Coordinates of C-alpha atoms and ligand atoms in Angstrom, one line a residue:
X150 CA 62.8 -36.0 -9.2
X151 CA 65.3 -33.6 -7.7
X152 CA 67.7 -34.3 -10.5
X153 CA 64.9 -33.8 -13.0
X154 CA 64.0 -30.4 -11.6
X155 CA 67.6 -29.4 -11.4
X156 CA 68.1 -30.4 -15.1
X157 CA 64.9 -28.6 -16.1
X158 CA 66.0 -25.5 -14.2
X159 CA 69.3 -25.6 -15.9
X160 CA 67.7 -25.9 -19.3
X161 CA 65.4 -23.0 -18.4
X162 CA 68.3 -20.9 -17.3
X163 CA 70.2 -21.7 -20.5
X164 CA 67.1 -21.0 -22.6
X165 CA 67.1 -17.7 -20.8
X166 CA 70.6 -17.2 -22.1
X167 CA 71.9 -17.0 -18.6
X168 CA 74.4 -19.7 -19.4
X169 CA 75.2 -22.8 -17.5
X170 CA 77.3 -20.9 -15.0
X171 CA 74.4 -18.9 -13.6
X172 CA 73.5 -19.7 -10.0
X173 CA 70.5 -21.9 -9.3
X174 CA 67.1 -20.3 -8.9
X175 CA 66.6 -21.7 -5.4
X176 CA 68.0 -19.1 -3.0
X177 CA 71.0 -20.6 -1.1
X178 CA 69.1 -20.4 2.2
X179 CA 65.3 -20.2 2.6
X180 CA 64.7 -20.4 6.3
X181 CA 61.1 -21.5 6.0
X182 CA 59.3 -20.8 9.2
X183 CA 61.7 -18.0 10.1
X184 CA 59.0 -15.9 11.8
X185 CA 58.6 -18.7 14.3
X186 CA 62.3 -19.4 14.9
X187 CA 64.6 -18.4 17.7
X188 CA 65.9 -14.9 17.0
X189 CA 65.2 -11.2 17.2
X190 CA 62.9 -8.8 15.4
X191 CA 64.9 -5.8 14.3
X192 CA 61.8 -3.6 13.7
X193 CA 61.8 -0.2 15.4
X194 CA 63.6 3.1 14.9
X195 CA 66.5 3.1 12.5
X196 CA 68.5 6.1 11.5
X197 CA 69.0 7.1 7.9
X198 CA 71.1 9.2 5.5
X199 CA 70.0 10.2 2.0
X200 CA 72.5 9.5 -0.8
X201 CA 71.0 10.7 -4.0
X202 CA 74.3 10.6 -5.9
X203 CA 75.2 7.1 -4.4
X204 CA 78.5 8.4 -3.0
X205 CA 78.4 5.8 -0.3
X206 CA 78.5 3.1 -3.0
X207 CA 80.9 4.4 -5.6
X208 CA 82.9 7.5 -6.5
X209 CA 83.0 9.1 -9.9
X210 CA 83.9 6.8 -12.7
X211 CA 82.8 3.8 -10.7
X212 CA 85.8 3.9 -8.3
X213 CA 85.5 2.7 -4.7
X214 CA 83.5 5.2 -2.6
X215 CA 85.6 7.7 -0.7
X216 CA 86.1 6.5 2.9
X217 CA 84.5 9.7 4.2
X218 CA 81.3 8.8 2.3
X219 CA 81.1 5.1 3.1
X220 CA 78.0 5.0 5.3
X221 CA 78.5 1.4 6.1
X222 CA 81.7 1.9 8.1
X223 CA 81.8 0.5 11.6
X224 CA 82.8 3.8 13.1
X225 CA 81.9 6.2 15.8
X226 CA 82.1 9.4 13.8
X227 CA 81.5 11.7 16.8
X228 CA 84.4 10.0 18.7
X229 CA 86.8 10.6 15.7
X230 CA 85.7 14.2 15.5
X231 CA 86.3 14.7 19.2
X232 CA 89.9 13.5 18.8
X233 CA 90.5 16.1 16.1
X234 CA 93.1 15.4 13.3
X235 CA 92.9 15.3 9.6
X236 CA 90.0 12.8 9.2
X237 CA 86.5 14.0 8.6
X238 CA 83.3 12.5 7.4
X239 CA 80.3 13.6 5.3
X240 CA 77.8 11.4 7.1
X241 CA 77.1 10.2 10.6
X242 CA 74.4 7.5 10.8
X243 CA 74.6 7.5 14.6
X244 CA 73.3 11.0 14.7
X245 CA 71.0 10.8 11.6
X246 CA 67.3 11.3 11.6
X247 CA 65.1 8.4 12.6
X248 CA 62.5 6.4 10.7
X249 CA 60.2 3.6 11.8
X250 CA 61.1 0.3 10.1
X251 CA 59.4 -1.5 8.5
X252 CA 57.6 1.0 6.2
X253 CA 58.0 2.8 2.9
X254 CA 59.9 6.1 3.3
X255 CA 57.5 8.1 1.2
X256 CA 55.2 8.5 4.2
X257 CA 57.9 9.2 6.7
X258 CA 58.5 12.9 5.9
X259 CA 57.2 15.3 3.3
X260 CA 60.7 15.7 2.0
X261 CA 60.9 12.0 1.1
X262 CA 57.4 11.8 -0.5
X263 CA 58.7 11.4 -4.0
X264 CA 62.3 10.6 -3.2
X265 CA 63.5 7.9 -5.6
X266 CA 67.1 6.8 -5.1
X267 CA 69.5 5.5 -2.5
X268 CA 69.0 5.9 1.3
X269 CA 71.2 4.3 3.9
X270 CA 69.6 2.9 7.0
X271 CA 71.3 1.8 10.2
X272 CA 70.2 -0.1 13.3
X273 CA 72.4 -1.0 16.2
X274 CA 71.4 -4.1 18.2
X275 CA 72.7 -6.3 20.9
X276 CA 73.0 -10.0 20.1
X277 CA 74.4 -13.1 21.5
X278 CA 77.2 -14.8 19.5
X279 CA 76.0 -17.8 17.4
X280 CA 78.3 -20.2 19.4
X281 CA 78.4 -23.5 17.7
X282 CA 75.3 -22.7 15.6
X283 CA 74.6 -20.3 12.8
X284 CA 73.0 -16.9 12.5
X285 CA 71.2 -15.3 9.6
X286 CA 69.5 -12.1 8.8
X287 CA 66.2 -12.5 7.0
X288 CA 64.8 -9.5 5.1
X289 CA 61.1 -10.0 4.2
X290 CA 61.3 -7.2 1.6
X291 CA 63.5 -4.3 0.6
X292 CA 62.3 -2.1 -2.3
X293 CA 64.1 -2.2 -4.7
X294 CA 67.8 -3.0 -4.3
X295 CA 69.5 -3.8 -1.0
X296 CA 73.2 -3.5 -0.1
X297 CA 73.7 -5.0 3.3
X298 CA 76.7 -4.6 5.7
X299 CA 77.2 -5.9 9.2
X300 CA 79.8 -4.3 11.4
X301 CA 81.4 -2.7 8.3
X302 CA 81.5 -5.9 6.3
X303 CA 79.4 -6.4 3.2
X304 CA 77.3 -9.5 3.7
X305 CA 75.1 -9.5 0.6
X306 CA 73.0 -7.7 -2.0
X307 CA 69.5 -8.3 -3.3
X308 CA 67.4 -7.1 -6.2
X309 CA 63.6 -7.3 -6.2
X310 CA 61.3 -5.3 -4.0
X311 CA 58.8 -7.9 -2.8
X312 CA 60.5 -11.2 -2.0
X313 CA 62.5 -12.3 1.1
X314 CA 66.2 -12.9 1.2
X315 CA 68.5 -14.5 3.8
X316 CA 72.1 -13.6 4.5
X317 CA 74.5 -15.8 6.6
X318 CA 76.0 -13.6 9.3
X319 CA 77.5 -16.4 11.4
X320 CA 81.0 -15.0 11.0
X321 CA 80.1 -11.3 11.0
X322 CA 77.8 -11.2 14.0
X323 CA 79.4 -10.1 17.3
X324 CA 78.3 -11.1 20.8
X325 CA 77.3 -7.6 22.2
X326 CA 76.7 -4.6 20.1
X327 CA 76.3 -4.8 16.3
X328 CA 75.9 -2.2 13.6
X329 CA 73.7 -3.2 10.7
X330 CA 73.7 -0.9 7.7
X331 CA 71.5 -1.3 4.6
X332 CA 71.7 0.8 1.5
X333 CA 68.2 0.8 -0.2
X334 CA 68.0 2.0 -3.7
X335 CA 64.4 2.5 -4.9
X336 CA 65.3 3.5 -8.4
X337 CA 63.8 1.3 -11.2
X338 CA 65.0 1.3 -14.8
X339 CA 64.3 -0.4 -18.1
X340 CA 65.9 -3.6 -16.9
X341 CA 64.2 -3.8 -13.5
X342 CA 61.0 -5.7 -12.6
X343 CA 58.8 -3.7 -12.7
X344 CA 60.3 -0.9 -14.8
X345 CA 60.1 2.7 -13.7
X346 CA 56.5 3.2 -15.0
X347 CA 53.6 1.6 -13.1
X348 CA 50.3 2.7 -11.8
X349 CA 51.2 2.6 -8.1
X350 CA 53.4 4.5 -5.7
X351 CA 57.2 4.1 -5.2
X352 CA 57.4 2.9 -1.6
X353 CA 61.1 2.7 -1.3
X354 CA 62.6 1.4 1.8
X355 CA 62.8 -1.6 4.2
X356 CA 59.1 -2.3 3.8
X357 CA 58.8 -5.5 5.7
X358 CA 60.3 -6.9 8.9
X359 CA 64.0 -7.8 9.3
X360 CA 64.8 -10.7 11.6
X361 CA 68.0 -12.1 13.1
X362 CA 67.6 -15.9 13.2
X363 CA 69.7 -18.5 15.1
X364 CA 69.8 -22.1 14.0
X365 CA 71.8 -25.1 15.0
X366 CA 74.8 -25.9 12.8
X367 CA 72.7 -28.4 10.9
X368 CA 69.2 -27.0 10.5
X369 CA 65.9 -27.4 8.6
X370 CA 66.2 -24.9 5.8
X371 CA 62.9 -25.7 4.1
X372 CA 59.9 -27.9 5.0
X373 CA 56.9 -28.2 2.8
X374 CA 53.7 -30.3 2.7
X375 CA 50.5 -30.3 0.6
X376 CA 47.6 -32.4 -0.6
X377 CA 47.6 -33.7 -4.1
X378 CA 44.5 -34.5 -6.3
X379 CA 45.5 -38.2 -5.9
X380 CA 44.5 -38.0 -2.2
X381 CA 48.1 -38.2 -1.0
X382 CA 50.0 -35.7 1.2
X383 CA 53.4 -35.1 -0.2
X384 CA 56.3 -32.8 0.8
X385 CA 59.9 -32.5 1.4
X386 CA 62.4 -31.3 4.0
X387 CA 65.7 -29.9 3.2
X388 CA 68.5 -29.8 5.8
X389 CA 71.6 -27.8 5.5
X390 CA 74.8 -28.2 7.5
X391 CA 77.6 -30.7 8.2
X392 CA 75.2 -33.5 9.4
X393 CA 72.5 -32.9 6.7
X394 CA 72.8 -36.4 5.2
X395 CA 71.3 -39.6 6.6
X396 CA 69.1 -37.8 9.2
X397 CA 65.7 -39.1 10.4
X398 CA 63.1 -36.5 9.7
X399 CA 59.8 -36.5 11.5
X400 CA 56.6 -34.7 10.6
X401 CA 53.5 -34.4 12.7
X402 CA 50.2 -33.0 11.3
X403 CA 48.4 -32.0 14.4
X404 CA 47.4 -35.2 16.1
X405 CA 46.0 -36.9 13.0
X406 CA 49.1 -38.0 11.2
X407 CA 52.8 -38.7 11.6
X408 CA 55.5 -39.7 9.2
X409 CA 59.2 -40.3 9.1
X410 CA 61.8 -40.3 6.3
X411 CA 65.5 -40.2 6.1
X412 CA 67.5 -37.5 4.3
X413 CA 69.6 -38.4 1.2
X414 CA 73.2 -37.4 0.6
X415 CA 72.0 -33.9 -0.3
X416 CA 70.1 -33.5 3.0
X417 CA 66.7 -33.9 1.4
X418 CA 63.9 -36.1 2.6
X419 CA 60.6 -36.7 0.9
X420 CA 57.2 -37.6 2.3
X421 CA 54.3 -39.3 0.6
X422 CA 51.5 -40.6 2.8
X423 CA 47.8 -41.3 2.3
X424 CA 45.7 -38.4 3.6
X425 CA 44.3 -39.6 6.9
X426 CA 40.5 -40.1 6.8
X427 CA 40.1 -37.5 9.6
X428 CA 41.8 -34.8 7.5
X429 CA 39.5 -31.7 7.2
X430 CA 39.9 -30.0 3.8
X431 CA 40.7 -26.3 3.9
X432 CA 38.3 -24.1 2.0
X433 CA 37.1 -20.5 2.3
X434 CA 34.0 -21.7 4.1
X435 CA 36.0 -23.9 6.5
X436 CA 39.6 -22.7 6.6
X437 CA 41.0 -25.5 8.8
X438 CA 44.7 -25.2 9.5
X439 CA 46.8 -27.8 11.2
X440 CA 49.8 -27.3 13.4
X441 CA 52.5 -29.1 11.5
X442 CA 55.8 -29.8 13.1
X443 CA 59.0 -30.9 11.3
X444 CA 61.9 -32.2 13.4
X445 CA 65.3 -33.4 12.4
X446 CA 68.9 -33.3 13.7
X447 CA 67.9 -31.5 16.9
X448 CA 66.1 -28.7 14.9
X449 CA 62.4 -28.1 14.7
X450 CA 60.3 -26.0 12.4
X451 CA 56.6 -25.5 12.8
X452 CA 54.0 -24.1 10.4
X453 CA 50.2 -23.8 10.2
X454 CA 49.1 -25.6 7.1
X455 CA 45.8 -26.2 5.3
X456 CA 45.2 -29.1 3.0
X457 CA 43.1 -28.7 -0.2
X458 CA 43.2 -29.5 -3.8
X459 CA 42.9 -27.2 -6.8
X460 CA 42.4 -28.3 -10.4
X461 CA 40.8 -27.4 -13.7
X462 CA 38.4 -29.7 -15.5
X463 CA 37.0 -28.4 -18.8
X464 CA 35.8 -24.9 -18.1
X465 CA 35.5 -25.5 -14.3
X466 CA 37.8 -24.6 -11.5
X467 CA 37.6 -27.4 -8.9
X468 CA 38.4 -26.8 -5.2
X469 CA 38.5 -30.0 -3.3
X470 CA 36.9 -31.6 -6.4
X471 CA 33.9 -29.3 -6.5
X472 CA 33.3 -26.4 -8.9
X473 CA 34.0 -23.0 -7.3
X474 CA 33.2 -19.5 -8.4
X475 CA 35.9 -17.0 -7.3
X476 CA 34.1 -14.0 -5.7
X477 CA 37.0 -11.6 -5.4
X478 CA 38.5 -8.2 -5.7
X479 CA 42.0 -7.0 -6.5
X480 CA 44.0 -5.3 -3.8
X481 CA 47.3 -3.4 -3.6
X482 CA 49.5 -3.7 -0.6
X483 CA 48.5 -0.4 1.0
X484 CA 46.9 0.1 4.4
X485 CA 43.9 2.3 5.2
X486 CA 44.8 5.9 6.0
X487 CA 45.6 9.2 4.4
X488 CA 49.4 8.6 4.4
X489 CA 49.9 4.9 3.9
X490 CA 53.5 3.5 4.2
X491 CA 52.8 0.0 2.9
X492 CA 53.2 -1.3 6.4
X493 CA 51.4 -4.6 6.5
X494 CA 51.1 -5.1 10.2
X495 CA 48.7 -7.8 11.1
X496 CA 45.9 -5.4 12.1
X497 CA 46.4 -3.4 8.9
X498 CA 46.3 -6.5 6.7
X499 CA 43.3 -7.9 8.7
X500 CA 41.3 -4.7 8.2
X501 CA 41.7 -5.0 4.4
X502 CA 40.9 -8.7 4.2
X503 CA 38.0 -8.4 6.6
X504 CA 36.3 -6.0 4.1
X505 CA 36.7 -8.6 1.4
X506 CA 35.5 -11.6 3.4
X507 CA 32.8 -10.1 5.5
X508 CA 32.0 -6.8 3.7
X509 CA 31.9 -8.1 0.1
X510 CA 31.1 -11.7 1.0
X511 CA 34.1 -12.7 -1.0
X512 CA 36.1 -15.9 -1.1
X513 CA 39.0 -14.7 -3.2
X514 CA 41.5 -11.9 -3.5
X515 CA 43.9 -11.0 -6.3
X516 CA 47.1 -9.8 -4.6
X517 CA 48.2 -7.4 -7.3
X518 CA 50.7 -6.7 -8.8
X519 CA 53.6 -8.2 -6.8
X520 CA 54.1 -10.7 -4.0
X521 CA 52.4 -9.3 -0.9
X522 CA 53.7 -9.7 2.6
X523 CA 53.8 -13.0 4.4
X524 CA 51.5 -11.6 7.0
X525 CA 48.8 -11.1 4.4
X526 CA 49.2 -14.6 3.0
X527 CA 49.1 -16.2 6.4
X528 CA 45.9 -14.2 7.2
X529 CA 44.3 -15.4 3.9
X530 CA 45.0 -18.9 5.1
X531 CA 43.5 -18.2 8.5
X532 CA 40.3 -16.3 7.5
X533 CA 39.7 -18.3 4.3
X534 CA 40.4 -16.4 1.1
X535 CA 41.7 -18.0 -2.1
X536 CA 44.6 -16.1 -3.5
X537 CA 46.0 -15.1 -6.9
X538 CA 49.7 -14.3 -6.6
X539 CA 51.8 -12.5 -9.1
X540 CA 55.2 -10.9 -9.7
X541 CA 55.4 -7.5 -11.3
X542 CA 56.0 -8.4 -14.9
X543 CA 53.6 -5.6 -15.6
X544 CA 52.8 -3.8 -18.8
X545 CA 56.2 -4.2 -20.4
X546 CA 59.7 -5.2 -19.4
X547 CA 62.9 -5.7 -21.5
X548 CA 61.6 -8.9 -23.1
X549 CA 64.7 -9.7 -25.2
X550 CA 67.1 -9.4 -22.4
X551 CA 68.2 -12.8 -20.9
X552 CA 69.3 -11.1 -17.6
X553 CA 65.8 -9.6 -17.1
X554 CA 64.2 -13.0 -17.7
X555 CA 66.6 -14.5 -15.2
X556 CA 65.4 -11.9 -12.7
X557 CA 61.8 -12.8 -13.3
X558 CA 62.5 -16.5 -12.9
X559 CA 64.4 -15.9 -9.7
X560 CA 61.7 -13.6 -8.3
X561 CA 59.0 -16.2 -9.1
X562 CA 61.1 -18.9 -7.4
X563 CA 61.6 -16.8 -4.3
X564 CA 57.8 -16.3 -4.2
X565 CA 57.0 -19.9 -4.7
X566 CA 59.5 -21.1 -2.1
X567 CA 58.1 -18.6 0.4
X568 CA 54.4 -19.4 -0.2
X569 CA 54.1 -23.0 -1.2
X570 CA 52.7 -24.0 2.2
X571 CA 49.9 -21.5 1.9
X572 CA 46.6 -23.3 1.1
X573 CA 45.1 -20.0 0.1
X574 CA 47.4 -19.6 -2.9
X575 CA 45.7 -21.3 -5.8
X576 CA 46.9 -19.3 -8.8
X577 CA 50.3 -18.1 -9.9
X578 CA 50.1 -15.4 -12.5
X579 CA 52.9 -14.8 -14.9
X580 CA 52.0 -11.3 -16.1
X581 CA 49.7 -8.4 -16.3
X582 CA 48.5 -6.6 -19.4
X583 CA 51.7 -7.2 -21.4
X584 CA 51.3 -6.3 -25.1
X585 CA 51.5 -9.3 -27.4
X586 CA 54.8 -9.8 -29.3
X587 CA 57.0 -12.9 -30.0
X588 CA 59.6 -11.9 -27.5
X589 CA 57.1 -11.2 -24.8
X590 CA 55.3 -14.5 -25.4
X591 CA 58.6 -16.4 -25.2
X592 CA 59.4 -14.6 -21.9
X593 CA 56.1 -15.5 -20.4
X594 CA 56.2 -19.1 -21.7
X595 CA 59.6 -19.5 -19.9
X596 CA 58.0 -18.1 -16.7
X597 CA 55.0 -20.5 -17.0
X598 CA 57.4 -23.5 -17.5
X599 CA 59.4 -22.3 -14.5
X600 CA 56.3 -22.1 -12.3
X601 CA 55.2 -25.6 -13.3
X602 CA 58.7 -27.0 -12.6
X603 CA 58.7 -25.4 -9.2
X604 CA 55.1 -26.1 -8.2
X605 CA 53.1 -28.5 -10.3
X606 CA 50.2 -28.4 -7.8
X607 CA 48.8 -25.0 -8.5
X608 CA 47.2 -23.3 -11.5
X609 CA 48.9 -20.9 -13.9
X610 CA 47.2 -17.8 -15.2
X611 CA 48.0 -14.3 -16.5
X612 CA 45.9 -11.1 -16.8
X613 CA 45.6 -10.7 -20.6
X614 CA 44.4 -7.9 -22.8
X615 CA 41.3 -8.2 -24.9
X616 CA 40.7 -7.0 -28.4
X617 CA 37.6 -6.0 -30.5
X618 CA 37.4 -7.9 -33.8
X619 CA 34.8 -7.6 -36.6
X620 CA 33.1 -10.9 -37.0
X621 CA 30.4 -10.5 -39.7
X622 CA 29.1 -7.1 -39.0
X623 CA 29.5 -7.4 -35.3
X624 CA 32.2 -6.1 -33.0
X625 CA 33.3 -9.0 -30.8
X626 CA 35.6 -9.0 -27.8
X627 CA 38.2 -11.7 -28.1
X628 CA 41.4 -12.9 -26.5
X629 CA 44.0 -12.9 -29.3
X630 CA 47.0 -14.1 -27.5
X631 CA 49.2 -17.2 -28.0
X632 CA 50.1 -17.2 -24.3
X633 CA 46.6 -18.8 -23.7
X634 CA 48.1 -22.1 -24.6
X635 CA 50.4 -21.9 -21.5
X636 CA 47.7 -21.2 -19.0
X637 CA 45.3 -23.3 -17.0
X638 CA 42.9 -20.4 -16.3
X639 CA 42.3 -17.5 -18.7
X640 CA 42.0 -14.1 -17.2
X641 CA 41.3 -10.7 -18.8
X642 CA 41.3 -7.1 -17.7
X643 CA 38.4 -5.2 -19.3
X644 CA 37.6 -1.5 -18.8
X645 CA 34.8 -1.0 -21.4
X646 CA 32.6 1.8 -20.0
X647 CA 35.5 3.5 -18.3
X648 CA 38.4 3.7 -20.8
X649 CA 37.2 3.8 -24.4
X650 CA 33.9 4.9 -26.1
X651 CA 31.4 2.4 -24.9
X652 CA 28.4 3.8 -23.0
X653 CA 27.3 1.9 -19.9
X654 CA 24.1 0.9 -21.5
X655 CA 26.0 -0.8 -24.3
X656 CA 27.9 -3.1 -21.9
X657 CA 25.4 -5.9 -21.3
X658 CA 25.0 -6.2 -25.1
X659 CA 28.7 -6.4 -25.9
X660 CA 29.5 -9.6 -27.8
X661 CA 32.3 -11.9 -26.6
X662 CA 33.8 -14.9 -28.2
X663 CA 35.7 -17.1 -25.8
X664 CA 37.1 -20.7 -25.8
X665 CA 34.3 -22.9 -24.6
X666 CA 36.5 -25.4 -22.8
X667 CA 38.6 -23.0 -20.6
X668 CA 37.7 -21.3 -17.4
X669 CA 37.7 -17.5 -17.5
X670 CA 38.3 -14.9 -14.8
X671 CA 37.7 -11.2 -15.1
X672 CA 40.9 -10.2 -13.4
X673 CA 40.1 -6.5 -13.6
X674 CA 37.3 -4.1 -14.3
X675 CA 36.7 -0.8 -12.6
X676 CA 35.9 2.9 -12.8
X677 CA 37.1 5.9 -10.7
X678 CA 34.8 7.5 -8.1
X679 CA 35.6 10.1 -5.5
X680 CA 34.0 9.0 -2.2
X681 CA 31.3 11.5 -1.3
X682 CA 31.0 13.0 -4.8
X683 CA 27.4 12.5 -5.9
X684 CA 26.0 13.7 -9.2
X685 CA 22.4 13.4 -10.3
X686 CA 23.7 13.3 -13.9
X687 CA 25.9 10.3 -13.1
X688 CA 29.0 11.8 -14.6
X689 CA 32.4 10.1 -14.5
X690 CA 34.1 10.2 -11.1
X691 CA 30.7 10.2 -9.3
X692 CA 29.8 7.4 -7.0
X693 CA 26.6 6.9 -9.1
X694 CA 28.7 6.4 -12.3
X695 CA 30.9 3.8 -10.6
X696 CA 27.9 2.0 -9.1
X697 CA 26.1 1.9 -12.5
X698 CA 29.3 0.8 -14.2
X699 CA 29.4 -2.2 -11.7
X700 CA 25.7 -3.0 -12.4
X701 CA 26.2 -3.0 -16.2
X702 CA 29.6 -4.8 -16.1
X703 CA 28.0 -7.5 -13.9
X704 CA 25.2 -7.8 -16.4
X705 CA 27.8 -8.2 -19.2
X706 CA 29.6 -10.8 -17.1
X707 CA 26.4 -12.8 -16.7
X708 CA 26.5 -13.4 -20.5
X709 CA 29.9 -15.2 -20.3
X710 CA 29.2 -18.9 -20.0
X711 CA 32.7 -19.9 -18.9
X712 CA 33.1 -17.2 -16.3
X713 CA 34.5 -18.7 -13.1
X714 CA 35.5 -15.7 -11.1
X715 CA 36.3 -12.0 -10.9
X716 CA 38.5 -9.6 -9.1
X717 CA 37.3 -6.1 -10.0
X718 CA 39.7 -3.2 -9.7
X719 CA 40.1 -2.4 -6.8
X720 CA 39.3 -2.8 -3.1
X721 CA 40.6 0.6 -1.9
X722 CA 41.8 3.9 -3.5
X723 CA 45.6 3.7 -3.8
X724 CA 48.4 6.2 -4.3
X725 CA 49.6 6.6 -7.9
X726 CA 51.7 9.4 -9.3
X727 CA 49.9 8.9 -12.6
X728 CA 46.7 10.2 -11.2
X729 CA 46.8 14.0 -10.9
X730 CA 43.3 15.3 -11.5
X731 CA 43.2 18.2 -8.9
X732 CA 39.6 17.7 -8.0
X733 CA 39.1 14.0 -8.1
X734 CA 42.4 12.3 -7.8
X735 CA 45.4 14.3 -6.3
X736 CA 47.8 11.4 -6.6
X737 CA 45.2 8.6 -5.9
X738 CA 43.8 6.1 -8.3
X739 CA 40.1 6.3 -7.3
X740 CA 38.9 3.0 -8.6
X741 CA 38.6 1.7 -5.0
X742 CA 35.3 0.4 -3.7
X743 CA 36.5 2.0 -0.5
X744 CA 38.1 5.4 -0.1
X745 CA 41.7 5.5 1.2
X746 CA 40.3 5.7 4.7
X747 CA 37.9 2.9 4.3
X748 CA 34.6 4.7 3.5
X749 CA 32.4 2.5 1.4
X750 CA 31.3 3.9 -2.0
X751 CA 27.9 3.0 -3.5
X752 CA 29.5 0.4 -5.8
X753 CA 30.7 -1.5 -2.8
X754 CA 27.1 -2.4 -2.0
X755 CA 26.4 -3.4 -5.6
X756 CA 29.2 -5.9 -5.6
X757 CA 28.5 -7.1 -2.0
X758 CA 24.8 -7.8 -3.0
X759 CA 26.0 -9.6 -6.1
X760 CA 28.4 -11.8 -4.2
X761 CA 25.9 -12.4 -1.3
X762 CA 23.4 -13.7 -3.9
X763 CA 26.1 -15.9 -5.6
X764 CA 27.3 -17.3 -2.3
X765 CA 23.7 -18.2 -1.3
X766 CA 23.1 -19.8 -4.7
X767 CA 25.8 -22.3 -4.2
Ligands
GCB862 C1 45.1 -1.8 -15.3 C2 46.3 -2.2 -14.5 C3 46.2 -1.6 -13.1 C4 45.8 -0.1 -13.2 C5 44.4 -0.1 -13.7 C6 43.8 1.3 -13.9 O1 44.7 -2.4 -16.2 O2 46.5 -3.5 -14.4 O3 47.5 -1.7 -12.5 O4 45.8 0.5 -11.9 O5 44.4 -0.7 -15.0 O6 43.3 1.9 -13.0 O7 43.8 1.8 -15.0

């Protein structure tokens, strides 16, 4: 199986034009369960230095940066200055301004509100030497490019703003004081994912926690377990290190099951056991999680794992073998408050998910438009929300560029490896509103194949665009997109009644033509409203317009026989530089059912009533 997957990935990489020499999509080190491992959280106050012209990275003509500009040097600038002499520096991170990490820099100071470029961050910390074991730095997310140095030595780079990466610092880490420097470049371009144009804010920075992790010399790098539709619990454990081969691996699922296996020459062990009769299935109504413990070679990793199945049968989505309707909403990664910093602490994430689960009576959330924090995913497991997960292949990327496809495949792989123990995740989406073309469909098809190779247990979808087509003398809404063939669940974004010329009264009578044998999700619909703006004439941007838009769109949705879920746009008003109406928007996309500070708009109640009725009708 491993060989098969490796070969398949190689084929995919070659198909992507990346060539047989390109590195594997699996990151070299995953450190599953890192949040629970021995180590040190490096959150707190870091100092920083702006570097708009990137002088700390390179000089003119791409030459090596001048030594007086190299922010990452392991150097006490003040001490050198005190000695006098010819040396001088044009930075000093020790005496720089401070910023709380994690968090996007846009909220840190007014000066950085729309800063889009390179900033250097530094944190000094005291550590113990790794001894006979190993030490790693694990970054949960740096948006968008990271250049990482420890004690003046480059230890790695990463591209992609929403996925974790792990760097081996066994040799670079000192017992005692250490100087960690991270260059963070938020700039996006035509070859980045996403490109520079989106409908959300920049949020450059070290946006998620950084952790120093210690492991034994031979350690459990990855450990995964899940329930299949055949009633069996399968999984694998990957060891790394000099004693990785031939090790006994033990897994305990709470007190209800135990299994052992032995690692092969590559340090990999697989499990395949019958689900014990006592196993309680995870579901939104009953989100049972088990303490799962993996042990091998003197190392141990624990996780909290739920067991459920997800499948499609005809036009139904089946959760644990039974049809389910996804009562959801879309959500950006942005906490409540007037100046969010995309800081998903547990209370911040909980406050958002609580509104979905208990305010809207939801059982589902679309985590748009990029992989959200691990904290959010773990909470979705805990409180019982099904999850749609996506990477930001959004609107348009450089479809014909093999290097860009390679980035997308790697980003998807990083996401899947991070989240495949999360019972909440049921759908991997491979794109959002990408205009149909041959190159784009090829790109998405490669992504869908990649997802299936990495995780055959979950469903694949994409948020597609719809079209109006004349059939006879009627205008009919259709999905005219060859990507449909690659998906388990069809999903469409529809904004009739907000964008375009349809009146709200026309919505329930709009004609749709959809495949009868495929489940459909309305992955987005929505309308802007400024909280507190009431208008007896129900004009656009009023709470009344938005509420009526929801009533009429729900009436339209009731006509769609294959509809199996929805995630209207969007839970909360979110920052977007595209939205500059001076009265209604001021930099906020106002399609939230809640204002930025959490005030419920009238439409919130419309959707909550609808979902309560649906939940009761089950
Ligand atoms: C969309 C996009 C979403 C936008 C939304 C809007 O279709 O997927 O990212 O924010 O429309 O508000 O227009």
